[in-house]
Amino acid sequence: MRRAVVIGGSIAGLLAARVLSDHADDVVLLERDEAAMSPDAIHRYEPRQGVPQGTQMHALLDGGRRQIDHLFPGFAAELVAGGAARADTGEGVHGFLEGRCKVLVDGMEVISATRPFLEAHLRRRVWALGNVRPVSGGAHGLVFTGDRVSGVRCSGPGESRDPAGGSSCDEDVLAADLVVDATGRGSRIGAWLSEGGWPEPGLRRMSVDLGYATALFRRPPEASGVTVAQSLTTLPDGRIRLSTLGRVEGEDRWIALVAGYADDRPGRTSAEFKLRCQQDPAAPFHELAEDGEPIGEPFLYRHPDNRRRDFHRLDRFPAGLVAVGDALASFNPVYGQGMSSAAMHAACLAAHLATRPSPHEPAWPYFRRARAVVDDAWQTSALNDLKMPHVMEPRPRGFAVASRISDVILRASVTDPVTNLRLMEVTHMLAPASTLLRPGTVLRAAWAVRGQGAVRS
């Protein structure tokens, strides 16, 4: 194809641009945040205004790490060389359930780093591609020609930026053979389709009322035996609290997140954040509160609902248009699926384009592939969210059984390495969620939980 346009310079947009660089002569990455498009963006490690979660904790799960390493060979090693922490699940990654440390299992890696650091390194690799042009400007509509999208309407794209200096770009319309929507959970793709006479994809929302806070700390690098830790505890009313910490770039810098639902959301001050860590029954969080020195005050974020756009349910859709990342689905962020989902959407796009699809046909094969990714992540997130009493969404058929099985597997993962391995493969998006429903897995988990009861008695 001659030109592809990616709307949005998010992680999802950057990965989509990398995929498109193999198939298009010219790839335009359109982003309204001019700071993200500037030449020095690849050296800037501060949160940017266009990313509301940029100050929050991010960890790259193994499924996403593998996909990004496939697109950019050596990317994970580059992050580690720059100061990010790489932890193996058999040693440095510790999971806690009600204060009990789960049995460790090998086979997966987690990259812990700040979001700006990850984005800057990803931009550096994308900017190095010879046929990708970062352009600052906003998209405010699609251009339709017959039964396909043929371009993007822009509002003052401004100057085209690249490491070599770039050239000016003053087009009001960017013509394109393929447009990728990577504008996030607030995407206007439905309205844009409607303006062109096309049906809007259904937008499903699940209200969860999640609040969380992230704080940076300085502490001695040898202060803890873990590199990444996650703790899950249940309150008396059935709601959960989740805490996560990890070492980030810089030998003595750590990042931690505490999360809760409804009126159990964390407070704004360092003292409140430390108290939350002290209340967590897992030892790494007590240690962080005791020997960690806060770097500024916590950053708060509220996630009111999970969302997904059901493109697969449409019976009409224009050719030349796809969506990736949170524009497809936005999940409960405490499960860490966002970046890995975006990487897998990029892999779905690569697989679709490798078949040399007709430019005059809607990208249904891509949406079918992406739906499988969304379904798995949605099931993992939604099943846990629906267990909580304050979530008033209707429970689907079979929810009670699925919830019971989920609880058994989670409890078994504390002591049984095989069950924990299978759970982590799903959590890290390396295996479909359906693998946890296999009879052998369920029976093994039930036997492990029964053994736990025998030991306690």
Coordinates of C-alpha atoms in Angstrom, one line a residue:
M1 CA 0.0 0.0 0.0
R2 CA 1.1 3.6 -0.5
R3 CA 0.2 5.2 2.8
A4 CA -1.2 4.1 6.1
V5 CA -2.2 6.6 8.8
V6 CA -2.1 5.7 12.5
I7 CA -4.2 8.0 14.7
G8 CA -2.6 8.2 18.2
G9 CA 1.0 7.9 19.3
S10 CA 0.2 5.6 22.2
I11 CA 2.0 2.3 22.8
A12 CA -0.7 0.7 20.7
G13 CA -0.2 3.3 17.9
L14 CA 3.6 2.9 18.0
L15 CA 3.4 -0.9 17.7
A16 CA 0.8 -0.6 14.8
A17 CA 3.2 1.8 13.0
R18 CA 5.9 -0.8 13.3
V19 CA 3.7 -3.4 11.7
L20 CA 2.6 -1.1 8.9
S21 CA 6.2 -0.2 8.1
D22 CA 6.5 -3.7 6.6
H23 CA 3.5 -3.1 4.3
A24 CA 3.3 0.6 3.4
D25 CA 5.6 2.9 1.5
D26 CA 4.7 5.8 3.9
V27 CA 3.4 5.4 7.5
V28 CA 2.1 8.6 9.1
L29 CA 1.8 8.6 12.9
L30 CA -0.7 11.4 13.8
E31 CA -0.6 12.5 17.4
R32 CA -2.1 15.7 18.9
D33 CA 0.4 15.9 21.8
E34 CA 3.2 17.9 20.1
A35 CA 5.7 17.0 22.8
A36 CA 5.4 13.3 22.0
M37 CA 6.2 14.0 18.3
S38 CA 9.3 16.2 18.9
P39 CA 12.8 14.9 18.2
D40 CA 13.8 15.0 21.8
A41 CA 10.8 12.8 22.8
I42 CA 13.1 9.8 22.6
H43 CA 15.2 11.2 25.4
R44 CA 12.4 12.5 27.6
Y45 CA 11.4 10.3 30.5
E46 CA 8.8 12.6 32.1
P47 CA 5.0 11.8 32.0
R48 CA 3.3 13.7 29.2
Q49 CA -0.1 15.4 29.4
G50 CA -1.7 13.2 26.7
V51 CA -1.3 10.0 28.8
P52 CA -3.5 10.3 31.9
Q53 CA -2.0 7.0 33.3
G54 CA 1.6 8.0 32.5
T55 CA 2.4 8.5 36.2
Q56 CA 1.0 5.2 37.2
M57 CA 2.8 1.9 37.6
H58 CA 3.3 -0.3 34.5
A59 CA 4.8 -3.7 34.2
L60 CA 5.2 -5.5 30.9
L61 CA 3.8 -9.0 31.1
D62 CA 5.7 -11.8 29.3
G63 CA 3.1 -12.2 26.5
G64 CA 3.6 -8.5 25.6
R65 CA 7.4 -8.7 26.1
R66 CA 7.6 -11.6 23.6
Q67 CA 5.5 -9.8 21.0
I68 CA 7.4 -6.6 21.3
D69 CA 10.8 -8.4 21.1
H70 CA 9.5 -10.0 17.9
L71 CA 8.7 -6.7 16.4
F72 CA 11.9 -5.0 17.8
P73 CA 14.6 -7.7 18.4
G74 CA 16.5 -7.0 21.5
F75 CA 14.0 -4.4 22.9
A76 CA 13.7 -6.0 26.3
A77 CA 17.5 -6.2 26.6
E78 CA 17.7 -2.5 25.6
L79 CA 15.3 -1.6 28.4
V80 CA 17.3 -3.5 31.0
A81 CA 20.6 -1.9 29.7
G82 CA 18.9 1.5 30.2
G83 CA 18.0 0.7 33.8
A84 CA 14.7 -1.2 33.8
A85 CA 14.3 -4.2 36.0
R86 CA 13.9 -7.7 34.5
A87 CA 12.6 -10.3 36.8
D88 CA 12.0 -14.0 36.3
T89 CA 8.9 -15.6 37.8
G90 CA 11.0 -18.3 39.3
E91 CA 13.0 -15.9 41.4
G92 CA 12.3 -12.2 41.5
V93 CA 8.5 -12.1 40.9
H94 CA 6.5 -12.9 44.1
G95 CA 2.7 -13.1 44.3
F96 CA 0.8 -13.0 47.5
L97 CA -2.7 -14.1 48.4
E98 CA -4.0 -13.0 51.8
G99 CA -0.4 -12.5 52.8
R100 CA 0.8 -15.9 51.8
C101 CA 3.6 -16.1 49.2
K102 CA 2.8 -18.3 46.2
V103 CA 5.0 -21.1 45.2
L104 CA 7.5 -19.8 42.6
V105 CA 7.5 -21.2 39.0
D106 CA 10.0 -20.6 36.2
G107 CA 9.3 -19.7 32.6
M108 CA 8.1 -16.1 32.4
E109 CA 9.7 -12.7 32.7
V110 CA 8.4 -9.3 33.8
I111 CA 9.9 -5.9 32.8
S112 CA 9.3 -3.2 35.4
A113 CA 9.9 0.4 34.3
T114 CA 8.1 3.7 34.3
R115 CA 5.6 4.4 31.5
P116 CA 7.6 7.4 30.1
F117 CA 10.8 5.3 30.0
L118 CA 9.0 2.5 28.0
E119 CA 7.4 4.9 25.6
A120 CA 10.7 6.8 24.9
H121 CA 12.5 3.6 24.1
L122 CA 9.7 2.5 21.9
R123 CA 9.6 5.8 20.0
R124 CA 13.3 5.6 19.5
R125 CA 12.9 2.3 17.7
V126 CA 9.9 3.5 15.7
W127 CA 11.5 6.8 14.7
A128 CA 14.5 4.8 13.3
L129 CA 12.2 3.2 10.7
G130 CA 12.8 4.9 7.4
N131 CA 9.2 5.0 6.3
V132 CA 7.5 6.2 9.5
R133 CA 6.7 10.0 9.8
P134 CA 5.6 11.3 13.2
V135 CA 3.2 14.3 12.6
S136 CA 1.8 16.5 15.3
G137 CA -1.9 17.3 14.9
G138 CA -5.4 16.1 15.8
A139 CA -7.8 13.9 13.9
H140 CA -11.5 15.1 13.7
G141 CA -13.0 12.8 11.2
L142 CA -12.7 10.1 8.5
V143 CA -12.9 10.6 4.8
F144 CA -15.1 8.0 3.0
T145 CA -14.9 7.1 -0.7
G146 CA -17.5 4.6 -1.7
D147 CA -17.4 1.7 0.7
R148 CA -14.0 2.4 2.2
V149 CA -12.1 4.9 4.3
S150 CA -9.8 6.9 2.2
G151 CA -8.2 9.4 4.6
V152 CA -8.3 11.3 7.9
R153 CA -9.4 14.9 8.4
C154 CA -6.9 16.8 10.4
S155 CA -6.9 19.9 12.5
G156 CA -3.7 21.8 12.0
P157 CA -1.3 18.8 11.8
G158 CA 1.6 21.3 12.1
E159 CA 5.1 20.2 11.4
S160 CA 6.2 16.7 10.5
R161 CA 8.9 15.6 12.9
D162 CA 11.6 13.0 12.6
P163 CA 15.2 12.7 13.9
A164 CA 16.6 14.2 10.7
G165 CA 14.5 17.4 11.1
G166 CA 11.5 16.5 8.9
S167 CA 9.4 18.7 6.6
S168 CA 6.3 20.7 7.0
C169 CA 2.9 19.1 6.7
D170 CA 0.0 21.4 6.1
E171 CA -2.6 19.0 4.7
D172 CA -6.2 19.3 5.9
V173 CA -6.7 15.7 4.8
L174 CA -4.3 12.9 5.0
A175 CA -5.1 10.4 2.3
A176 CA -4.6 6.8 3.3
D177 CA -5.1 3.2 2.1
L178 CA -5.5 2.1 5.7
V179 CA -6.4 4.0 8.8
V180 CA -5.6 2.6 12.3
D181 CA -7.5 4.1 15.3
A182 CA -5.2 4.0 18.3
T183 CA -6.8 6.9 20.2
G184 CA -7.6 5.0 23.3
R185 CA -10.8 4.4 25.4
G186 CA -12.2 7.8 24.5
S187 CA -12.1 7.0 20.7
R188 CA -14.6 8.8 18.6
I189 CA -14.7 6.1 16.0
G190 CA -18.4 5.4 16.5
A191 CA -19.3 9.0 15.8
W192 CA -17.0 9.2 12.8
L193 CA -18.6 6.1 11.3
S194 CA -22.1 7.5 12.0
E195 CA -21.1 10.7 10.2
G196 CA -20.2 8.7 7.2
G197 CA -23.5 6.7 7.2
W198 CA -22.1 3.6 8.8
P199 CA -23.4 1.8 11.9
E200 CA -21.6 2.4 15.2
P201 CA -20.0 -0.6 17.0
G202 CA -21.8 -1.4 20.2
L203 CA -20.0 0.0 23.2
R204 CA -20.2 -2.2 26.3
R205 CA -19.4 -0.7 29.7
M206 CA -18.9 -2.5 33.0
S207 CA -18.9 0.0 35.9
V208 CA -16.2 -1.0 38.5
D209 CA -15.5 2.3 40.3
L210 CA -11.8 1.5 40.8
G211 CA -9.4 4.0 42.3
Y212 CA -5.6 3.6 42.7
A213 CA -2.5 5.6 43.5
T214 CA 1.1 5.2 42.5
A215 CA 4.1 6.5 44.4
L216 CA 7.9 6.5 43.7
F217 CA 10.3 5.6 46.5
R218 CA 14.0 5.6 47.1
R219 CA 15.4 2.6 49.0
P220 CA 18.5 0.5 49.0
P221 CA 18.6 -1.9 46.1
E222 CA 19.4 -4.8 48.5
A223 CA 16.5 -3.9 50.8
S224 CA 14.2 -6.6 49.5
G225 CA 14.6 -10.1 48.0
V226 CA 12.0 -9.3 45.3
T227 CA 12.1 -7.3 42.1
V228 CA 8.3 -7.3 41.5
A229 CA 5.6 -8.2 44.0
Q230 CA 1.8 -8.3 43.8
S231 CA -0.5 -8.8 46.8
L232 CA -4.2 -9.6 46.7
T233 CA -6.3 -9.3 49.9
T234 CA -10.1 -9.6 50.5
L235 CA -12.0 -7.2 52.7
P236 CA -14.8 -8.5 55.0
D237 CA -17.4 -7.2 52.5
G238 CA -15.9 -9.2 49.6
R239 CA -14.2 -6.3 47.9
I240 CA -10.5 -6.7 47.1
R241 CA -7.4 -4.6 47.7
L242 CA -4.5 -5.0 45.3
S243 CA -0.9 -3.7 45.8
T244 CA 2.0 -4.0 43.4
L245 CA 5.6 -2.8 43.6
G246 CA 8.6 -3.1 41.4
R247 CA 12.1 -1.7 40.9
V248 CA 12.4 0.8 38.1
E249 CA 15.2 2.5 36.2
G250 CA 17.8 3.6 38.7
E251 CA 19.3 1.2 41.3
D252 CA 17.5 2.7 44.2
R253 CA 14.2 3.7 42.6
W254 CA 11.0 1.7 43.2
I255 CA 7.4 2.3 42.2
A256 CA 4.4 1.0 44.0
L257 CA 0.6 1.0 43.4
V258 CA -2.2 0.5 45.8
A259 CA -5.8 0.0 44.6
G260 CA -9.3 -0.3 46.0
Y261 CA -12.9 0.0 45.0
A262 CA -15.7 2.5 45.7
D263 CA -15.1 4.2 49.0
D264 CA -12.0 2.1 49.7
R265 CA -10.0 4.1 47.2
P266 CA -6.5 5.2 48.5
G267 CA -5.8 8.7 49.7
R268 CA -3.7 11.5 48.3
T269 CA -0.8 11.9 50.8
S270 CA 2.4 9.9 51.3
A271 CA 1.3 9.2 54.8
E272 CA -1.9 7.6 53.6
F273 CA 0.0 5.6 51.0
K274 CA 2.5 4.3 53.5
L275 CA -0.4 3.4 55.8
R276 CA -2.0 1.4 53.0
C277 CA 1.3 -0.5 52.5
Q278 CA 1.6 -1.2 56.3
Q279 CA -2.0 -2.6 56.2
D280 CA -1.1 -5.0 53.4
P281 CA -0.3 -8.5 54.9
A282 CA 2.5 -9.1 52.4
A283 CA 6.0 -8.5 53.7
P284 CA 7.4 -6.5 50.8
F285 CA 4.9 -3.8 51.3
H286 CA 5.7 -3.5 55.0
E287 CA 9.4 -3.2 54.1
L288 CA 8.7 -0.5 51.6
A289 CA 6.8 1.5 54.1
E290 CA 9.6 1.1 56.7
D291 CA 12.7 1.7 54.6
G292 CA 11.4 3.6 51.6
E293 CA 11.8 7.3 51.2
P294 CA 8.9 8.8 49.2
I295 CA 9.8 10.8 46.1
G296 CA 7.0 13.4 46.1
E297 CA 3.3 12.7 46.7
P298 CA 1.3 9.9 45.2
F299 CA -0.4 10.2 41.8
L300 CA -4.1 9.2 41.8
Y301 CA -6.2 7.8 39.0
R302 CA -9.8 6.6 38.8
H303 CA -11.1 4.0 36.4
P304 CA -14.9 4.1 36.4
D305 CA -15.6 1.3 33.9
N306 CA -14.2 -1.3 31.6
R307 CA -15.1 -0.9 28.0
R308 CA -15.1 -2.8 24.7
R309 CA -16.3 -2.0 21.2
D310 CA -18.0 -5.0 19.5
F311 CA -16.9 -4.5 15.9
H312 CA -17.5 -8.2 15.3
R313 CA -21.3 -7.7 15.8
L314 CA -21.6 -5.2 12.9
D315 CA -23.0 -6.4 9.6
R316 CA -21.6 -3.4 7.6
F317 CA -18.2 -1.9 8.0
P318 CA -16.0 0.2 5.6
A319 CA -12.8 -1.2 4.2
G320 CA -9.5 0.5 5.1
L321 CA -10.2 0.9 8.8
V322 CA -9.1 -1.0 12.0
A323 CA -8.8 -0.2 15.7
V324 CA -6.2 -1.3 18.2
G325 CA -5.4 -0.9 21.9
D326 CA -8.0 0.7 24.2
A327 CA -10.0 1.8 21.2
L328 CA -10.9 -1.9 20.9
A329 CA -11.1 -2.6 24.6
S330 CA -10.1 -1.0 27.9
F331 CA -9.8 -3.4 30.9
N332 CA -9.4 -3.0 34.6
P333 CA -5.8 -1.7 34.6
V334 CA -4.7 -3.4 37.9
Y335 CA -4.4 -6.7 36.0
G336 CA -1.7 -5.2 33.8
Q337 CA -3.2 -6.4 30.5
G338 CA -3.1 -3.1 28.6
M339 CA 0.3 -3.0 27.0
S340 CA 0.4 -6.7 26.3
S341 CA -3.1 -6.5 24.7
A342 CA -1.8 -3.7 22.5
A343 CA 1.2 -5.8 21.5
M344 CA -1.1 -8.7 20.6
H345 CA -3.4 -6.5 18.6
A346 CA -0.3 -5.5 16.6
A347 CA 0.4 -9.2 16.1
C348 CA -3.1 -9.7 14.8
L349 CA -2.7 -6.8 12.4
A350 CA 0.6 -8.3 11.2
A351 CA -1.0 -11.7 10.6
H352 CA -3.9 -10.1 8.7
L353 CA -1.7 -8.0 6.5
A354 CA 0.5 -11.0 5.7
T355 CA -2.4 -12.5 3.9
R356 CA -2.4 -9.6 1.4
P357 CA -6.1 -8.8 2.0
S358 CA -8.1 -7.0 -0.6
P359 CA -8.1 -3.2 0.0
H360 CA -11.8 -3.2 -1.0
E361 CA -12.9 -5.6 1.7
P362 CA -13.6 -4.8 5.4
A363 CA -10.9 -6.2 7.7
W364 CA -13.2 -8.8 9.3
P365 CA -10.3 -11.4 9.6
Y366 CA -8.3 -8.9 11.7
F367 CA -11.3 -8.2 13.9
R368 CA -11.9 -11.9 14.4
R369 CA -8.3 -12.4 15.5
A370 CA -8.4 -9.4 17.8
R371 CA -11.7 -10.5 19.3
A372 CA -10.0 -13.6 20.6
V373 CA -7.4 -11.5 22.4
V374 CA -10.1 -9.2 23.8
D375 CA -12.3 -12.0 24.9
D376 CA -9.5 -13.6 26.9
A377 CA -8.5 -10.4 28.6
W378 CA -12.1 -9.4 29.2
Q379 CA -12.9 -12.7 30.8
T380 CA -9.9 -12.5 33.2
S381 CA -10.8 -8.9 34.2
A382 CA -14.6 -9.1 34.2
L383 CA -14.8 -12.4 36.1
N384 CA -12.9 -10.9 39.0
D385 CA -14.7 -7.6 38.9
L386 CA -18.1 -9.2 38.9
K387 CA -17.3 -11.1 42.1
M388 CA -17.3 -7.8 44.1
P389 CA -20.6 -6.9 45.8
H390 CA -20.5 -3.2 44.8
V391 CA -20.5 -4.0 41.0
M392 CA -24.1 -4.0 40.0
E393 CA -23.7 -5.4 36.5
P394 CA -25.8 -8.4 35.5
R395 CA -24.0 -11.7 36.0
P396 CA -23.8 -13.9 32.8
R397 CA -25.1 -17.4 32.7
G398 CA -22.7 -19.8 34.4
F399 CA -21.1 -17.1 36.4
A400 CA -21.5 -18.8 39.8
V401 CA -19.7 -21.9 38.6
A402 CA -17.0 -20.0 36.8
S403 CA -16.5 -17.9 39.9
R404 CA -16.2 -20.9 42.2
I405 CA -13.6 -22.5 39.8
S406 CA -11.7 -19.3 39.7
D407 CA -11.5 -19.1 43.5
V408 CA -10.3 -22.7 43.7
I409 CA -7.6 -22.2 41.2
L410 CA -6.4 -19.0 42.9
R411 CA -6.2 -20.7 46.2
A412 CA -4.5 -23.7 44.8
S413 CA -1.9 -21.5 43.1
V414 CA -0.4 -20.7 46.5
T415 CA 1.0 -24.2 47.1
D416 CA 0.7 -26.1 43.8
P417 CA 3.3 -25.2 41.2
V418 CA 1.5 -26.7 38.2
T419 CA -1.7 -24.8 39.0
N420 CA 0.2 -21.6 39.6
L421 CA 2.1 -22.1 36.3
R422 CA -1.1 -22.5 34.3
L423 CA -2.7 -19.5 36.1
M424 CA 0.4 -17.4 35.3
E425 CA 0.4 -18.4 31.7
V426 CA -3.1 -17.0 31.4
T427 CA -2.3 -13.9 33.4
H428 CA 0.7 -13.2 31.2
M429 CA -1.5 -13.7 28.1
L430 CA 0.5 -16.8 26.9
A431 CA -2.4 -19.1 27.1
P432 CA -6.2 -18.7 26.6
A433 CA -8.3 -18.4 29.7
S434 CA -10.3 -21.5 28.7
T435 CA -7.3 -23.6 29.7
L436 CA -8.1 -23.0 33.3
L437 CA -11.5 -24.7 32.8
R438 CA -10.0 -28.0 31.6
P439 CA -11.1 -30.9 33.9
G440 CA -7.6 -31.9 34.7
T441 CA -6.7 -28.4 35.8
V442 CA -9.8 -28.0 37.9
L443 CA -9.4 -31.4 39.6
R444 CA -5.8 -30.8 40.4
A445 CA -6.6 -27.4 41.9
A446 CA -9.4 -28.9 44.0
W447 CA -7.1 -31.6 45.3
A448 CA -4.4 -29.0 46.1
V449 CA -7.0 -26.9 48.1
R450 CA -8.1 -30.0 49.9
G451 CA -4.5 -30.7 50.9
Q452 CA -4.1 -27.1 52.2
G453 CA -7.1 -27.8 54.5
A454 CA -5.5 -31.0 55.7
V455 CA -2.2 -29.3 56.5
R456 CA -4.0 -26.5 58.5
S457 CA -6.0 -29.0 60.5

